[in-house]
XYZ file of C-alpha atoms in Angstrom:
405
model
C 47.291 96.726 94.813
C 45.032 95.859 91.938
C 41.399 95.064 92.527
C 38.875 93.294 90.301
C 35.696 91.314 90.699
C 37.520 88.015 91.333
C 40.673 89.448 92.916
C 41.251 88.771 96.617
C 42.464 92.027 98.200
C 43.411 90.667 101.597
C 44.897 87.464 103.012
C 44.482 87.114 106.796
C 47.123 85.143 108.713
C 44.999 82.992 111.042
C 46.505 80.689 113.670
C 43.149 79.813 115.128
C 43.720 82.043 118.187
C 41.235 84.672 119.409
C 42.909 87.698 117.797
C 43.165 86.238 114.260
C 39.707 84.623 114.467
C 38.177 87.973 115.477
C 39.982 89.548 112.488
C 38.536 86.967 110.131
C 35.010 87.398 111.556
C 35.168 91.191 111.323
C 36.345 91.088 107.686
C 33.455 88.766 106.923
C 30.964 91.084 108.684
C 32.350 94.025 106.660
C 31.957 92.123 103.370
C 35.652 92.331 102.462
C 37.228 90.237 99.740
C 39.687 88.067 101.633
C 41.272 84.643 102.075
C 42.927 82.880 104.994
C 46.542 81.827 105.423
C 47.503 79.221 108.029
C 50.994 78.101 109.003
C 51.450 74.640 110.563
C 54.888 74.481 112.156
C 54.339 70.948 113.530
C 55.835 72.038 116.868
C 52.995 71.019 119.213
C 52.177 67.529 117.978
C 48.453 66.804 117.690
C 47.585 70.334 118.861
C 49.212 71.785 115.715
C 47.060 69.562 113.487
C 43.929 70.384 115.440
C 44.644 74.134 114.982
C 44.895 73.477 111.227
C 41.586 71.533 111.242
C 39.905 74.342 113.171
C 41.022 76.937 110.575
C 40.001 74.690 107.709
C 36.515 74.360 109.209
C 36.315 78.126 109.806
C 37.185 78.867 106.160
C 34.618 76.310 104.990
C 31.926 77.714 107.293
C 32.259 81.313 106.061
C 33.080 80.215 102.493
C 36.395 81.992 101.940
C 39.589 80.664 100.208
C 42.225 79.024 102.362
C 45.933 78.369 101.918
C 47.775 76.109 104.382
C 51.499 75.535 104.484
C 53.467 73.035 106.606
C 56.946 73.964 107.708
C 59.963 71.937 108.916
C 61.335 74.307 111.546
C 64.099 72.019 112.756
C 65.435 71.558 109.233
C 65.500 75.345 108.816
C 67.459 75.745 112.069
C 70.037 73.147 111.002
C 70.563 74.976 107.704
C 70.415 78.606 108.951
C 70.931 78.552 112.728
C 68.849 80.549 115.188
C 66.176 79.483 117.637
C 62.694 78.009 117.174
C 60.821 81.304 117.397
C 63.135 83.110 114.992
C 63.038 80.236 112.488
C 59.231 80.086 112.620
C 58.999 83.872 112.117
C 61.398 83.809 109.150
C 59.567 80.924 107.504
C 56.205 82.588 108.063
C 57.243 85.940 106.575
C 59.011 84.340 103.622
C 55.783 82.675 102.712
C 53.749 85.820 103.320
C 56.130 87.896 101.122
C 55.689 85.290 98.369
C 51.889 85.461 98.628
C 51.933 89.238 98.733
C 54.077 89.469 95.636
C 52.488 86.759 93.494
C 48.864 87.567 94.317
C 49.260 91.346 94.586
C 47.423 91.390 97.891
C 47.689 92.799 101.391
C 48.692 90.516 104.266
C 46.590 91.181 107.385
C 47.978 90.300 110.808
C 46.185 90.043 114.156
C 48.703 91.859 116.394
C 47.020 93.902 119.146
C 48.035 96.564 121.645
C 49.415 94.093 124.178
C 51.657 92.565 121.486
C 52.885 96.068 120.701
C 53.770 96.722 124.363
C 55.580 93.376 124.692
C 57.573 94.137 121.543
C 58.556 97.553 122.935
C 59.947 96.062 126.169
C 61.741 93.283 124.297
C 63.393 95.841 122.030
C 64.318 97.948 125.058
C 66.021 94.929 126.623
C 67.964 94.236 123.389
C 69.104 97.871 123.091
C 66.787 98.524 120.166
C 67.289 101.681 118.122
C 64.641 104.046 116.814
C 63.160 101.572 114.329
C 62.866 98.817 116.949
C 61.418 101.070 119.614
C 58.853 102.321 117.117
C 57.202 98.903 117.303
C 54.959 97.450 114.646
C 53.412 99.855 112.090
C 49.740 99.615 111.286
C 50.463 99.700 107.593
C 53.819 99.152 105.923
C 54.741 97.414 102.665
C 51.212 96.014 102.376
C 51.314 94.392 105.838
C 48.255 95.551 107.769
C 47.642 95.362 111.510
C 44.152 96.786 112.098
C 43.864 95.593 115.745
C 46.847 97.550 117.121
C 44.586 100.014 118.905
C 42.768 97.254 120.842
C 43.839 95.276 123.896
C 43.780 91.512 124.157
C 40.968 91.807 126.695
C 38.806 93.897 124.299
C 39.346 91.351 121.553
C 38.414 88.426 123.831
C 35.308 90.212 124.979
C 34.182 90.852 121.381
C 34.681 87.178 120.570
C 32.670 86.088 123.625
C 29.796 88.516 122.964
C 29.440 87.179 119.403
C 30.043 83.533 120.327
C 33.042 83.377 117.993
C 34.951 80.276 119.034
C 38.745 80.048 118.872
C 41.605 77.732 119.757
C 43.669 78.423 122.873
C 47.402 77.800 122.517
C 48.320 76.342 125.864
C 52.072 76.926 125.180
C 51.400 80.655 125.597
C 50.826 80.001 129.313
C 54.409 78.767 129.691
C 57.258 81.247 130.180
C 59.779 79.169 128.217
C 60.166 81.830 125.532
C 61.287 85.394 126.316
C 58.146 86.982 124.963
C 55.995 84.713 127.105
C 58.096 85.596 130.141
C 57.417 89.286 129.564
C 53.748 88.591 128.853
C 53.061 86.283 131.797
C 55.381 87.516 134.525
C 57.470 90.666 133.991
C 54.941 93.182 132.642
C 52.155 92.141 135.084
C 54.660 92.626 137.940
C 54.784 96.383 137.408
C 53.097 98.515 140.004
C 50.216 100.387 138.305
C 50.699 98.238 135.252
C 48.006 100.023 133.220
C 49.788 103.348 133.649
C 53.079 101.724 132.548
C 51.382 100.276 129.475
C 49.903 103.656 128.545
C 53.302 105.336 128.916
C 54.833 102.660 126.687
C 52.206 103.314 123.996
C 52.897 107.070 124.218
C 56.597 106.404 123.754
C 55.973 104.069 120.819
C 53.805 106.686 119.089
C 56.481 109.299 119.674
C 59.180 107.051 118.216
C 56.937 106.279 115.222
C 56.543 110.009 114.505
C 60.305 110.553 114.786
C 60.923 107.566 112.522
C 58.566 108.968 109.840
C 60.225 112.393 110.018
C 63.700 110.817 109.796
C 62.763 108.647 106.791
C 61.199 111.687 105.086
C 64.336 113.759 105.757
C 66.614 111.054 104.316
C 64.362 110.587 101.295
C 64.528 114.347 100.670
C 68.329 114.303 100.943
C 69.089 111.149 98.966
C 67.708 109.225 96.037
C 67.838 105.654 97.280
C 66.953 104.241 93.830
C 70.292 105.385 92.442
C 73.974 105.290 93.299
C 74.248 107.040 96.666
C 77.039 109.342 97.858
C 77.215 110.367 101.528
C 80.025 112.738 102.516
C 81.900 112.043 105.675
C 80.994 115.549 106.850
C 77.272 114.654 106.721
C 77.802 111.146 108.095
C 79.729 112.427 111.086
C 76.893 114.821 112.015
C 74.199 112.126 111.926
C 73.005 110.635 115.228
C 73.481 106.860 115.551
C 69.826 106.009 114.936
C 69.761 108.097 111.709
C 72.816 106.202 110.426
C 70.997 102.964 111.221
C 67.982 104.035 109.164
C 70.179 105.256 106.310
C 71.799 101.826 106.067
C 68.380 100.161 106.264
C 66.928 102.329 103.467
C 70.060 101.618 101.395
C 69.376 97.857 101.723
C 72.738 97.268 103.412
C 71.399 94.989 106.147
C 72.981 93.071 107.928
C 75.949 95.528 107.824
C 75.870 97.434 111.138
C 76.607 101.070 111.909
C 79.695 99.969 113.916
C 81.083 98.148 110.877
C 80.517 101.263 108.691
C 82.220 103.402 111.350
C 85.265 101.142 111.082
C 85.096 101.455 107.263
C 85.014 105.225 107.755
C 88.482 105.181 109.367
C 89.964 102.586 106.975
C 91.937 103.439 103.856
C 90.352 104.685 100.656
C 89.131 101.869 98.425
C 87.999 99.534 101.172
C 84.395 98.279 101.086
C 81.676 96.229 102.773
C 79.330 94.116 100.711
C 76.021 92.281 100.966
C 74.566 90.067 98.227
C 72.937 93.059 96.545
C 74.712 96.161 97.813
C 78.181 97.487 98.510
C 79.426 100.492 100.485
C 82.830 101.963 99.564
C 85.199 104.333 101.337
C 85.980 106.962 98.668
C 88.332 109.026 100.811
C 85.942 111.930 101.422
C 82.723 109.962 101.801
C 80.817 106.743 101.235
C 79.576 105.471 97.882
C 76.671 102.969 98.023
C 76.071 100.968 94.840
C 74.478 97.720 93.667
C 76.986 94.907 94.036
C 76.090 93.933 90.446
C 77.335 97.321 89.267
C 80.876 95.989 89.611
C 80.390 93.521 86.762
C 78.952 95.452 83.850
C 77.839 94.039 80.532
C 79.439 95.799 77.599
C 79.307 96.048 73.843
C 82.533 96.669 71.983
C 83.445 97.108 68.351
C 86.939 96.140 67.067
C 87.789 97.164 63.487
C 90.992 96.912 61.446
C 91.678 100.133 59.590
C 94.536 101.810 57.711
C 96.472 104.310 59.826
C 95.436 107.077 57.433
C 91.817 106.540 58.510
C 92.595 107.089 62.208
C 90.607 109.894 63.808
C 91.347 110.353 67.523
C 88.216 110.592 69.615
C 87.584 110.302 73.304
C 86.806 106.755 74.310
C 88.378 105.136 71.203
C 91.689 103.249 71.578
C 93.999 102.519 68.644
C 96.429 99.572 68.693
C 99.204 98.853 66.151
C 98.231 95.566 64.444
C 101.818 94.529 63.796
C 102.871 94.863 67.444
C 100.282 92.418 68.891
C 100.039 88.640 68.688
C 96.892 87.538 66.886
C 93.417 89.021 67.367
C 92.229 91.290 70.148
C 89.636 90.595 72.829
C 88.258 92.238 75.949
C 88.319 90.909 79.501
C 88.253 92.114 83.112
C 91.602 93.005 84.553
C 93.012 90.930 87.411
C 94.397 92.097 90.691
C 98.110 92.881 90.436
C 98.186 93.245 86.620
C 100.296 95.999 85.111
C 100.822 97.707 81.793
C 102.706 100.678 80.308
C 100.246 103.628 80.079
C 100.470 105.787 76.968
C 103.557 108.037 77.124
C 105.157 106.165 80.033
C 108.336 104.062 80.035
C 107.611 102.369 83.354
C 104.919 99.861 84.287
C 101.977 100.853 86.402
C 99.412 98.592 88.024
C 95.997 98.841 86.386
C 94.417 99.624 89.779
C 96.881 102.513 90.334
C 96.281 103.794 86.818
C 92.537 103.884 87.348
C 92.928 105.548 90.719
C 95.111 108.236 89.126
C 92.389 108.753 86.546
C 89.999 109.513 89.475
C 87.935 106.411 88.891
C 85.780 105.679 91.966
C 86.994 102.633 93.920
C 83.566 101.033 93.424
C 83.853 101.396 89.622
C 87.379 100.089 89.132
C 86.319 96.513 88.593
C 83.818 97.559 85.960
C 86.627 98.641 83.636
C 88.010 96.216 81.057
C 91.396 95.694 79.437
C 92.215 94.920 75.806
C 94.359 91.815 75.310
C 95.900 89.894 72.418
C 95.999 86.105 71.833
C 98.858 85.767 74.344
C 96.674 87.428 76.995
C 99.048 90.357 77.064
C 97.384 93.660 78.047
C 97.677 96.025 75.105
C 95.394 98.771 76.372
C 92.599 99.818 78.746
C 89.164 99.993 77.176
C 87.840 103.585 76.721
C 91.135 105.060 77.975
C 94.428 104.377 76.261
C 96.720 101.841 74.585
C 99.709 100.293 76.262
C 102.668 102.547 75.245
C 104.419 99.567 73.616
C 101.478 98.956 71.258
C 100.543 102.488 70.262
C 100.487 103.541 66.601
C 103.388 105.655 65.385
C 104.887 106.955 62.164
C 105.952 103.428 61.130
C 102.471 101.927 61.621
C 100.418 100.781 58.626
C 97.393 99.089 60.131
C 95.570 99.726 63.425
C 92.903 98.074 65.471
C 90.216 100.608 66.385
C 88.626 99.561 69.708
C 85.403 101.393 70.343
C 83.217 101.017 73.412
C 79.523 101.131 72.451
C 77.576 100.593 75.698
């Protein structure tokens, strides 16, 4: 992240609770350049507004910038589904991502060791994989959690010693939400609870190390910034959790490993798509590409020349002018369309022709056909003319169709 005299390096998410207030106070003590972010979800009536007022007063007292955003959680749920906690989390992080990107800053969160332990047990209950059981990282994608090594008790004690006041969220005392149930009832019910917590932290740290090693291994094996090919032989040898991380690093979420396993046993040419990515079954492996790669921009040059000027070169298609109706143009081919490939007396579907030419399934739709004014296919761009429209010994004039880029 860039840093200058007036640039704010850190934005601290502050609810008004003890953990985030301590974080704000510590950053002030350390002389850091920071601002405060506050989310008002309007879920607790007057208490929500009092939390906002508290944070506003805190920012004014220590003279740091403040950004406050109000959210309509119920509207979000109606539009996107989910529950209150999930909706609030998504709204919060969408805003944080926007701040992080626009202001080129780090987002600092007040999660502590007890939050980490609760997250671990929640993930365990949900059948979480390696990434979930690794918990929250201290530093990832410019999200910082500097309090993860400290317990809630240690943070409260620090606040009390320094007379740092905070707001208490009384809803945290209720076990209505699953996290609160674990926090208030289930985890405290363990015999020798401190020993259980320490074991959980040891497991989390072990999973984090394994996650880092796995991500490094996959980064060494594959270039995720480019088109990605994964052979079935390699895929079949990967443990489930490694497949999950591969899909995550390939930006294929929310496609699951189970869905890709089904794709693995489907016929060649089948695919799964997200808004930005697609994964294709290529017969001997998977091909992962940008969804946008399937609609390529192109630049094409169509000239009318005498047949005597024809010089056959790879990628240039020649069409007899007198055999076509009107001018030529280029368009994407449609499913089910056929033509007569050069040298053939029988029709072949464009899709079958491209497959016979060993064109990857993911790239078929990025090929274009040449058509005349009647929309008749007279050739396939970069490949060949339709046999009925080729130049021959009786031809006088030809269209030269050259793909430029």
